[in-house]
Amino acid sequence: MSQANSHAEAGGTTKPIGLLIAATLLTIVFAWMLIKSITTPIATALLAAETIAQGNLTKPISIDGSDEAGRLLLAMKTMQDKLRDTLQGISGSAT
């Protein structure tokens, strides 16, 4: 009888541990996806800012999404276009 009880107790703790492991893995996957969805657009914006800072106003800025990161990239694209137009205007008036 004690063997039956010990098997029942072991089986009773295996299921919650399995669920805990599955929940932990799902949490890690969702956290990774969330971090990736935040850091990728920020890295794109940083690359665009560095490119503009180096004086390259011709490299296209791709915008994916309409969230805050997308709006930041759109603002950077607009800034790039305005700077390019300003420099072309100055260059045209100097000749």
Coordinates of C-alpha atoms in Angstrom, one line a residue:
M1 CA 0.0 0.0 0.0
S2 CA 2.8 2.4 0.7
Q3 CA 4.3 1.8 -2.8
A4 CA 0.9 2.8 -4.3
N5 CA 0.8 5.9 -2.2
S6 CA 4.3 6.9 -3.1
H7 CA 3.6 6.4 -6.8
A8 CA 0.4 8.5 -6.5
E9 CA 2.3 11.3 -4.8
A10 CA 5.1 11.2 -7.3
G11 CA 2.6 11.4 -10.2
G12 CA 0.8 14.2 -8.4
T13 CA 4.0 16.4 -8.3
T14 CA 5.2 15.6 -11.8
K15 CA 2.3 17.3 -13.5
P16 CA 2.6 20.7 -11.7
I17 CA 6.4 20.7 -12.3
G18 CA 5.8 20.0 -16.0
L19 CA 3.3 22.9 -16.1
L20 CA 5.7 25.2 -14.3
I21 CA 8.5 24.3 -16.8
A22 CA 6.2 24.9 -19.8
A23 CA 5.0 28.2 -18.4
T24 CA 8.6 29.3 -17.7
L25 CA 9.6 28.4 -21.3
L26 CA 6.6 30.3 -22.7
T27 CA 7.4 33.3 -20.6
I28 CA 11.0 33.2 -21.9
V29 CA 9.8 33.0 -25.5
F30 CA 7.3 35.9 -25.1
A31 CA 9.9 38.0 -23.3
W32 CA 12.4 37.4 -26.1
M33 CA 9.8 38.3 -28.7
L34 CA 8.9 41.5 -26.8
I35 CA 12.5 42.5 -26.4
K36 CA 13.2 41.9 -30.1
S37 CA 10.1 44.0 -31.1
I38 CA 11.5 46.9 -29.1
T39 CA 15.2 46.7 -29.8
T40 CA 15.1 46.1 -33.6
P41 CA 13.3 49.4 -34.4
I42 CA 15.6 51.2 -32.0
A43 CA 18.6 49.7 -33.6
T44 CA 17.3 50.8 -37.0
A45 CA 16.7 54.3 -35.8
L46 CA 20.2 54.4 -34.3
L47 CA 21.7 53.3 -37.6
A48 CA 19.7 55.9 -39.4
A49 CA 20.9 58.6 -37.0
E50 CA 24.5 57.6 -37.3
T51 CA 24.2 57.6 -41.1
I52 CA 22.7 61.1 -41.1
A53 CA 25.4 62.3 -38.6
Q54 CA 28.1 61.1 -41.0
G55 CA 26.5 63.3 -43.7
N56 CA 24.9 60.5 -45.8
L57 CA 21.4 61.8 -46.6
T58 CA 20.8 59.4 -49.4
K59 CA 20.4 56.1 -47.6
P60 CA 16.7 55.2 -47.4
I61 CA 15.1 54.7 -44.0
S62 CA 12.6 51.8 -43.9
I63 CA 9.6 52.3 -41.7
D64 CA 7.7 49.2 -40.4
G65 CA 4.7 49.9 -38.3
S66 CA 2.9 52.8 -36.8
D67 CA 3.8 52.5 -33.2
E68 CA 6.2 54.8 -31.4
A69 CA 9.3 53.2 -33.0
G70 CA 7.6 53.6 -36.4
R71 CA 6.8 57.2 -35.7
L72 CA 10.4 57.8 -34.6
L73 CA 11.6 56.4 -37.9
L74 CA 9.1 58.5 -39.9
A75 CA 10.3 61.6 -38.1
M76 CA 13.9 60.7 -38.9
K77 CA 13.0 60.1 -42.5
T78 CA 11.3 63.5 -42.6
M79 CA 14.4 65.1 -41.0
Q80 CA 16.6 63.5 -43.6
D81 CA 14.5 64.7 -46.5
K82 CA 14.4 68.3 -45.1
L83 CA 18.1 68.3 -44.5
R84 CA 18.7 67.1 -48.0
D85 CA 16.3 69.7 -49.5
T86 CA 18.0 72.4 -47.4
L87 CA 21.5 71.4 -48.6
Q88 CA 20.3 71.2 -52.2
G89 CA 18.8 74.7 -51.8
I90 CA 22.0 76.1 -50.4
S91 CA 24.1 74.4 -53.1
G92 CA 21.8 75.7 -55.8
S93 CA 21.9 79.3 -54.5
A94 CA 25.7 79.3 -54.2
T95 CA 26.2 78.6 -57.9

